[in-house]
């Protein structure tokens, strides 16, 4: 029976790896060593300790000699800058560096909120400053209230532009945002039961919601500040808002929302509307299904629906949509660690294909890649390493655009059945995924061209992290224990060992080579072998899973 009962025992290596991979982008041996032997509850408490971003804001090191610098706080009009496409990429680089600078659940939840309230930065979301504000809003509420996010995101400048609600006026309605608010962001459609009529809402409800959301406008100056978040927000032109009452269908119990006509009271109308949508049990279930797919597994059976999803949704409602208590319940549960049954066909550990973001982050964190410092080497980090290599080369070739999914619904891995996370891995994405480790080892962009200004030192990594590196069998099994969700068998160990020792030679040939390196500090021989081994192990099927 699927169980949300807490797992109270101390976690071993296997379960600790599972928890850390699912909850943080900064997954490393140091973190494993720190958390092994702790209970899930204690680890999660540590992962949710409030933190401060390493970088307060993004920096543009170009143009050379007269950089735009901290353009998001410059006071200049957001649309007055050039090279906005690059600047949007630099905003993504700011977010990723912060995610890599701490071992925290915050950034995983922030990205989860992005998948729920998608705004694609490169597809009509306005100036880069708007997107910076959007990501800050998600970070601010990562441990907060989903219902509050639904209200705040409605007034977010990037969202207002992206889904056209800034064009929605009482005399010229635009239904785009209202439709997606139901269909993608909150309650979802449910089964279609007639033309223009879904289980959870109807076309009439979209029209009424459009009236509620009329008159909302982008603040192009970013001078209007939300007093609760401290971030720029849009505003309401009350003359363009429909002040009449709005009556919804039976899907929402024929609720009537009282129309308002002043800027302050119109926000009360928004609050009433959001409360109405979030009062529906299906809204809570929609979010809990998304949480399950994001943290646990992309598919599930009726037992999981009844014993995991439904109780979590009830907890979400009971906590008035505070996200953290529900996430803690899920991540601490027997079910999350697959200890609630003996069915070996539904394993949760190792059941998710890593996203390109997870793959990149895990390689850089685990192998201690010396990412250029954006404070002291801004041009190198922002422009050469992140924008040209990671943003413009790796991510597209790996099958995604960071913070810019091609569909309004978001990344197919989180919504498109039947493949879900299997969408991350295909013949079209292999080049990006497989050449990432190669590029880092050689310090060159092997997907296209150019220096990436950092090198993954495989020899130094092994020396500092693998105590038994002179024994090829122990070296490989200890590496596998760090890299893979599950231990590998003898056949796989022997396969990987062929990268260290030619088949016709005994193991002591590697032992001699390694000991010679330790005594002479000449890494020429072992580097060639370790580069090949780690490339093979990272590109193996086992590493694609978490």
XYZ file of C-alpha atoms in Angstrom:
546
model
C 0.000 0.000 0.000
C 1.381 3.415 -0.998
C 2.096 5.268 2.220
C 2.735 8.846 3.269
C 3.882 7.651 6.675
C 7.222 9.283 7.462
C 10.386 7.258 7.043
C 12.024 7.808 10.418
C 15.156 5.710 9.951
C 18.534 7.185 9.097
C 19.258 7.266 5.383
C 21.953 5.106 3.811
C 23.988 6.152 0.769
C 21.370 5.003 -1.745
C 18.494 6.903 -0.179
C 20.582 9.992 0.563
C 21.617 10.187 -3.094
C 17.984 9.886 -4.073
C 16.853 12.697 -1.793
C 19.648 15.096 -2.700
C 19.291 14.604 -6.453
C 15.576 15.251 -6.327
C 15.830 18.313 -4.062
C 18.891 20.287 -5.141
C 20.922 21.226 -8.193
C 24.120 21.329 -6.114
C 24.609 17.583 -5.617
C 28.160 16.676 -4.578
C 30.224 14.188 -2.584
C 30.684 16.727 0.195
C 26.922 16.985 0.591
C 26.537 13.214 0.553
C 29.136 12.860 3.268
C 27.396 15.536 5.338
C 23.914 14.037 5.125
C 24.386 10.240 5.120
C 23.070 8.810 8.358
C 20.545 11.571 9.002
C 16.768 11.165 8.923
C 14.799 12.551 5.974
C 13.161 15.135 8.220
C 16.494 16.438 9.465
C 17.980 16.618 5.986
C 14.951 18.447 4.610
C 15.065 20.908 7.498
C 18.669 21.628 6.576
C 17.806 21.989 2.877
C 15.066 24.506 3.678
C 17.107 26.767 5.927
C 16.674 30.345 4.619
C 19.553 31.427 2.400
C 20.789 34.542 0.614
C 21.666 34.471 -3.076
C 25.368 34.578 -3.876
C 24.592 37.094 -6.634
C 22.089 39.836 -5.854
C 21.530 40.735 -9.506
C 22.838 39.897 -12.970
C 25.677 41.797 -14.627
C 26.281 42.529 -18.305
C 30.026 42.812 -19.019
C 29.408 44.149 -22.526
C 30.044 46.306 -24.437
C 33.740 46.034 -23.642
C 35.080 49.185 -22.070
C 31.664 50.556 -21.235
C 29.572 47.646 -19.947
C 25.883 47.952 -19.207
C 26.775 46.430 -15.850
C 23.961 46.052 -13.317
C 21.371 47.176 -15.819
C 18.350 45.857 -13.897
C 18.964 48.388 -11.109
C 20.375 51.202 -13.234
C 17.215 53.307 -13.178
C 17.168 53.463 -16.977
C 14.003 52.481 -18.819
C 13.852 48.683 -19.299
C 13.406 49.020 -23.061
C 16.309 51.454 -23.471
C 19.025 48.795 -23.556
C 20.416 46.994 -26.569
C 21.119 43.259 -26.902
C 18.085 42.233 -24.885
C 18.333 38.648 -26.108
C 21.770 38.328 -24.539
C 20.614 40.073 -21.381
C 17.774 37.588 -20.963
C 20.398 34.850 -21.198
C 22.470 36.615 -18.545
C 19.443 36.684 -16.240
C 19.243 32.892 -16.617
C 22.959 32.731 -15.842
C 22.402 34.759 -12.690
C 19.706 32.334 -11.521
C 21.782 29.232 -12.311
C 24.878 30.502 -10.516
C 22.799 31.083 -7.400
C 21.305 27.594 -7.680
C 24.825 26.163 -7.887
C 26.135 28.186 -4.951
C 24.155 26.460 -2.222
C 22.634 23.102 -1.401
C 19.027 24.146 -1.000
C 15.533 23.038 -1.901
C 14.645 26.643 -2.746
C 15.885 26.552 -6.316
C 14.198 23.228 -7.113
C 10.909 24.689 -5.852
C 11.519 27.949 -7.669
C 11.930 26.020 -10.914
C 8.839 23.990 -10.038
C 6.845 27.226 -9.813
C 8.249 28.182 -13.215
C 6.815 24.942 -14.640
C 3.449 25.820 -13.074
C 3.349 29.486 -14.124
C 5.421 29.405 -17.274
C 6.746 32.564 -18.865
C 9.149 31.941 -21.761
C 11.860 34.579 -21.568
C 12.639 34.550 -25.306
C 9.083 34.392 -26.598
C 7.447 37.739 -25.976
C 7.992 38.290 -22.253
C 9.231 41.857 -22.651
C 12.583 43.340 -21.607
C 15.105 41.303 -19.663
C 14.434 43.336 -16.516
C 10.881 42.001 -16.490
C 12.191 38.457 -16.533
C 14.593 39.203 -13.711
C 11.605 40.354 -11.658
C 9.660 37.222 -12.633
C 12.437 34.895 -11.428
C 12.835 36.885 -8.217
C 9.107 36.476 -7.604
C 9.376 32.686 -7.965
C 12.379 32.594 -5.632
C 10.538 34.754 -3.095
C 7.604 32.335 -2.910
C 9.558 29.083 -3.338
C 8.703 28.127 0.259
C 5.495 30.120 0.271
C 1.893 30.032 -0.833
C 0.837 28.855 -4.291
C -2.427 30.760 -4.089
C -0.506 33.955 -3.388
C 1.766 33.235 -6.351
C -1.322 32.938 -8.564
C -2.360 36.445 -7.490
C 1.078 38.012 -7.724
C 1.933 36.427 -11.077
C -1.199 37.990 -12.557
C 0.316 41.430 -11.918
C 3.838 40.446 -12.982
C 5.041 42.560 -15.909
C 6.596 39.624 -17.776
C 3.378 37.607 -17.476
C 1.226 40.577 -18.471
C 3.198 40.868 -21.707
C 3.686 37.152 -22.338
C 0.012 36.173 -22.265
C -1.377 39.498 -23.487
C -3.377 40.425 -20.409
C -2.008 43.944 -20.667
C -4.219 44.154 -23.796
C -7.314 42.912 -22.017
C -9.813 45.777 -21.657
C -13.519 45.860 -20.888
C -14.336 47.049 -24.423
C -11.766 44.841 -26.120
C -11.430 41.594 -24.160
C -8.414 39.314 -24.595
C -9.022 35.833 -23.198
C -5.474 34.497 -23.484
C -4.365 34.828 -19.863
C -7.731 33.867 -18.391
C -7.768 30.706 -20.504
C -4.258 29.666 -19.515
C -4.939 30.529 -15.873
C -7.549 27.757 -15.861
C -6.057 25.355 -18.381
C -2.364 25.441 -17.438
C -1.734 27.337 -14.223
C -4.377 26.183 -11.770
C -7.332 23.790 -12.032
C -6.563 22.311 -15.494
C -9.240 21.167 -17.907
C -10.297 17.776 -16.689
C -12.134 15.612 -19.185
C -14.045 17.332 -21.983
C -17.776 16.726 -21.579
C -19.020 18.890 -24.422
C -18.021 21.596 -26.875
C -16.465 24.404 -24.873
C -17.237 22.540 -21.682
C -14.682 20.721 -19.560
C -15.108 18.946 -16.277
C -13.436 21.739 -14.334
C -14.558 24.878 -16.199
C -16.386 26.071 -19.295
C -15.913 28.676 -22.017
C -18.384 30.838 -20.132
C -16.078 30.730 -17.124
C -13.181 31.905 -19.292
C -15.266 34.860 -20.460
C -16.169 35.805 -16.895
C -12.552 35.454 -15.779
C -11.497 37.702 -18.654
C -13.824 40.377 -17.287
C -12.328 39.961 -13.800
C -8.836 40.378 -15.235
C -9.576 43.401 -17.442
C -7.674 46.665 -17.080
C -4.379 45.137 -15.860
C -1.412 46.931 -17.414
C 2.359 46.674 -17.684
C 4.318 49.329 -15.840
C 7.046 50.061 -18.374
C 9.021 52.091 -15.843
C 9.244 49.332 -13.173
C 8.592 52.095 -10.651
C 5.477 50.598 -9.064
C 6.647 48.356 -6.232
C 4.674 45.581 -4.553
C 4.851 46.338 -0.816
C 4.892 42.634 0.105
C 7.724 41.509 -2.179
C 9.580 44.731 -2.895
C 9.577 43.858 -6.605
C 8.221 45.877 -9.559
C 4.672 45.061 -10.539
C 2.020 46.068 -13.044
C -0.895 48.330 -12.308
C -4.642 48.576 -12.882
C -6.249 51.122 -15.160
C -9.651 51.211 -13.487
C -11.222 52.984 -16.478
C -10.507 49.897 -18.605
C -11.714 47.388 -16.008
C -15.194 45.870 -16.207
C -16.819 46.958 -12.900
C -19.962 44.820 -13.212
C -20.604 41.580 -11.316
C -19.261 38.343 -12.826
C -21.232 35.122 -12.443
C -19.524 31.793 -13.060
C -21.082 28.472 -14.017
C -22.041 25.441 -12.002
C -18.402 24.302 -12.274
C -17.756 26.986 -9.643
C -21.086 26.626 -7.838
C -22.550 29.580 -9.763
C -20.357 31.928 -7.747
C -20.885 35.634 -8.341
C -17.905 37.904 -7.871
C -18.857 41.433 -6.997
C -17.472 43.926 -9.488
C -15.309 46.781 -8.279
C -14.250 50.026 -9.853
C -11.209 51.440 -8.039
C -7.598 50.201 -8.235
C -7.490 48.962 -4.634
C -10.859 47.230 -4.696
C -10.203 45.680 -8.109
C -7.397 43.744 -6.421
C -10.026 42.442 -3.999
C -11.912 41.214 -7.027
C -8.778 39.367 -8.174
C -8.449 37.879 -4.694
C -12.065 36.676 -4.752
C -11.522 35.106 -8.169
C -8.338 33.269 -7.136
C -9.968 32.106 -3.895
C -12.882 30.720 -5.918
C -10.588 28.709 -8.204
C -8.466 27.455 -5.325
C -11.541 26.420 -3.344
C -12.059 23.609 -5.861
C -10.549 20.261 -4.761
C -9.385 19.651 -8.339
C -7.062 22.655 -8.134
C -5.242 21.153 -5.157
C -5.080 17.774 -6.890
C -3.653 19.404 -10.021
C -0.764 20.893 -8.050
C -0.126 17.673 -6.137
C 0.011 15.700 -9.362
C 2.537 18.211 -10.669
C 4.567 17.907 -7.479
C 4.503 14.134 -7.743
C 5.625 14.192 -11.370
C 8.366 16.713 -10.573
C 9.797 15.060 -7.453
C 8.804 11.396 -7.625
C 7.755 9.806 -10.904
C 6.045 10.777 -14.151
C 3.339 8.093 -14.045
C 1.393 6.377 -11.290
C -1.495 4.010 -10.686
C -4.859 4.355 -8.974
C -3.386 3.312 -5.637
C -0.954 6.234 -5.702
C -3.745 8.559 -6.792
C -5.872 7.511 -3.833
C -3.197 7.060 -1.151
C -0.673 9.748 -2.091
C -2.137 12.429 -4.386
C -5.506 12.787 -2.662
C -4.172 13.020 0.928
C -1.519 15.509 -0.209
C -4.187 17.629 -1.862
C -6.211 17.570 1.330
C -3.145 18.695 3.265
C -2.561 21.458 0.717
C -6.102 22.740 1.194
C -5.868 22.444 4.983
C -2.693 24.557 4.876
C -4.376 27.131 2.609
C -1.973 26.210 -0.211
C 1.291 26.623 1.670
C 3.597 24.502 -0.467
C 6.382 23.583 1.950
C 4.407 21.395 4.421
C 3.123 19.270 1.543
C 6.561 18.942 -0.031
C 8.067 17.943 3.311
C 5.377 15.273 3.759
C 6.077 13.847 0.315
C 9.874 13.909 0.551
C 9.862 12.366 4.028
C 7.422 9.597 3.185
C 8.006 5.866 2.936
C 6.598 6.091 -0.565
C 9.240 8.555 -1.756
C 11.967 6.078 -0.791
C 10.008 3.128 -2.203
C 9.913 1.362 1.163
C 6.129 1.043 1.274
C 5.921 -2.054 -0.953
C 7.953 -4.933 -2.339
C 7.063 -4.402 -6.009
C 10.347 -4.206 -7.915
C 8.613 -3.055 -11.109
C 7.596 0.364 -9.807
C 10.920 1.532 -8.411
C 11.001 5.231 -7.672
C 14.729 5.558 -7.124
C 16.325 6.022 -10.534
C 12.964 6.407 -12.272
C 13.341 9.934 -13.683
C 15.456 10.920 -16.692
C 17.514 13.965 -15.794
C 16.640 17.234 -17.414
C 19.436 19.063 -19.248
C 19.475 21.493 -16.315
C 19.913 18.692 -13.775
C 22.538 16.952 -15.902
C 24.620 20.110 -16.263
C 24.290 21.069 -12.610
C 25.106 17.601 -11.316
C 28.231 17.242 -13.445
C 29.525 20.681 -12.456
C 28.796 20.126 -8.754
C 29.950 16.522 -8.444
C 33.188 17.028 -10.375
C 33.878 20.360 -8.706
C 34.117 22.202 -12.017
C 35.773 25.554 -11.424
C 32.977 27.724 -12.811
C 34.354 31.197 -13.655
C 33.570 33.716 -10.921
C 30.918 36.190 -12.155
C 32.103 38.814 -9.694
C 35.806 38.896 -10.522
C 35.587 37.478 -14.067
C 32.235 38.710 -15.309
C 33.092 38.628 -19.008
C 34.388 35.075 -18.749
C 31.446 33.730 -16.737
C 28.487 35.555 -18.206
C 29.503 35.864 -21.838
C 31.976 33.069 -22.651
C 31.048 30.258 -20.294
C 27.351 30.654 -19.632
C 25.890 32.595 -22.551
C 27.917 31.271 -25.481
C 28.548 27.733 -24.231
C 25.806 26.740 -21.796
C 22.906 28.910 -22.947
C 23.438 29.117 -26.700
C 25.075 25.750 -27.340
C 24.595 23.097 -24.679
C 20.941 23.689 -23.829
C 19.641 23.865 -27.424
C 21.630 20.771 -28.430
C 20.364 18.984 -25.305
C 16.799 19.688 -26.382
C 15.692 22.669 -24.323
C 15.971 26.406 -23.912
C 16.458 27.360 -20.276
C 13.482 29.396 -19.032
C 12.113 29.507 -22.553
C 10.091 26.388 -23.383
C 8.701 26.361 -26.888
C 5.121 25.749 -25.731
C 2.963 27.911 -23.480
C 2.237 24.701 -21.553
C 5.928 24.555 -20.635
C 8.452 21.754 -20.988
C 6.918 18.549 -22.454
C 8.644 16.485 -19.740
C 6.212 17.858 -17.152
C 2.913 17.577 -19.022
C 3.063 15.667 -22.310
C 1.894 12.095 -21.983
C 2.760 9.325 -22.462
C 6.519 10.058 -22.542
C 6.899 12.863 -19.977
C 10.551 12.930 -18.809
C 11.549 10.559 -21.605
C 11.157 13.612 -23.841
C 14.486 14.802 -22.447
C 16.361 11.955 -24.124
C 16.189 11.274 -27.840
C 18.374 11.003 -30.919
C 18.051 14.776 -31.266
C 19.384 15.513 -27.768
C 22.249 13.028 -27.538
C 24.861 15.390 -28.973
C 24.324 18.010 -26.308
C 24.105 15.529 -23.439
C 27.086 13.421 -24.495
C 29.427 16.231 -25.466
C 28.920 18.226 -22.292
C 31.377 16.145 -20.270
C 33.786 16.057 -23.201
C 33.701 19.860 -23.452
C 34.340 20.293 -19.748
C 37.264 17.857 -19.764
C 38.955 19.490 -22.766
C 38.042 23.058 -21.836
C 36.662 23.565 -25.341
C 33.166 23.760 -26.747
C 33.215 20.475 -28.639
C 29.591 20.923 -29.708
C 30.512 23.931 -31.830
C 33.794 25.744 -31.053
C 35.607 28.104 -28.722
C 37.123 28.041 -25.258
C 34.790 27.636 -22.279
C 37.418 28.985 -19.846
C 37.322 26.103 -17.402
C 38.608 22.533 -17.327
C 37.363 19.521 -15.398
C 40.474 17.933 -13.883
C 39.594 14.235 -13.680
C 42.893 13.293 -12.035
C 42.552 15.847 -9.252
C 38.935 14.836 -8.693
C 39.834 11.165 -8.289
C 42.823 11.958 -6.102
C 40.737 14.103 -3.746
C 37.580 11.998 -3.648
C 38.369 8.313 -4.232
C 40.488 6.857 -1.400
C 41.072 3.506 -3.142
C 41.954 4.868 -6.569
C 44.933 2.520 -7.008
C 42.558 -0.473 -7.180
C 40.698 -0.208 -10.519
C 37.726 -2.225 -9.257
C 37.259 -0.073 -6.146
C 37.857 3.097 -8.152
C 35.031 2.229 -10.504
C 32.567 1.029 -7.873
C 33.207 4.086 -5.723
C 32.725 6.370 -8.725
C 29.530 4.507 -9.598
C 28.285 4.950 -6.041
C 28.684 8.702 -6.454
C 27.294 8.968 -9.967
C 24.508 6.404 -10.231
C 21.227 5.860 -8.373
C 22.017 2.152 -7.943
C 25.193 0.113 -7.514
C 26.598 -1.596 -10.597
C 27.314 -5.316 -10.998
C 30.548 -7.092 -11.880
C 29.855 -7.065 -15.615
C 29.471 -3.291 -15.654
C 32.519 -2.860 -13.446
C 34.591 -4.953 -15.860
C 33.242 -2.993 -18.807
C 34.290 0.342 -17.326
C 37.601 -1.127 -16.155
C 38.573 -1.625 -19.785
C 39.047 2.144 -19.970
C 41.762 1.879 -17.293
C 43.385 -1.465 -18.060
C 43.511 -3.161 -21.434
C 41.798 -6.546 -21.294
C 44.999 -8.523 -21.803
C 46.702 -6.875 -18.817
C 46.141 -7.527 -15.099
C 44.778 -4.938 -12.680
C 48.176 -4.092 -11.252
C 49.071 -2.214 -14.431
C 46.647 0.499 -13.356
C 47.866 0.268 -9.762
C 51.406 0.882 -10.928
C 50.401 3.786 -13.141
C 48.459 5.436 -10.336
C 51.212 4.993 -7.760
C 53.753 6.369 -10.233
C 51.584 9.449 -10.652
C 51.374 9.913 -6.873
C 55.153 9.703 -6.506
C 56.154 11.741 -9.561
C 53.148 14.064 -10.007
C 53.300 13.242 -13.731
C 49.652 12.667 -14.632
C 50.110 12.090 -18.366
C 49.248 8.374 -18.399
C 46.499 8.353 -15.781
C 44.836 11.467 -17.189
C 44.260 9.875 -20.583
C 42.710 6.830 -18.933
C 40.620 8.760 -16.406
C 39.334 11.188 -19.017
C 38.083 8.238 -21.052
C 36.641 6.447 -18.003
C 34.712 9.391 -16.636
C 33.433 10.319 -20.088
C 32.142 6.760 -20.489
C 30.594 6.655 -17.012
C 28.866 10.023 -17.378
C 27.516 9.144 -20.808
C 26.332 5.716 -19.666
C 22.627 5.022 -19.329
C 22.905 4.831 -15.533
C 23.965 8.483 -15.253
C 21.023 9.720 -17.277
C 18.711 8.628 -14.462
C 18.051 9.945 -10.994
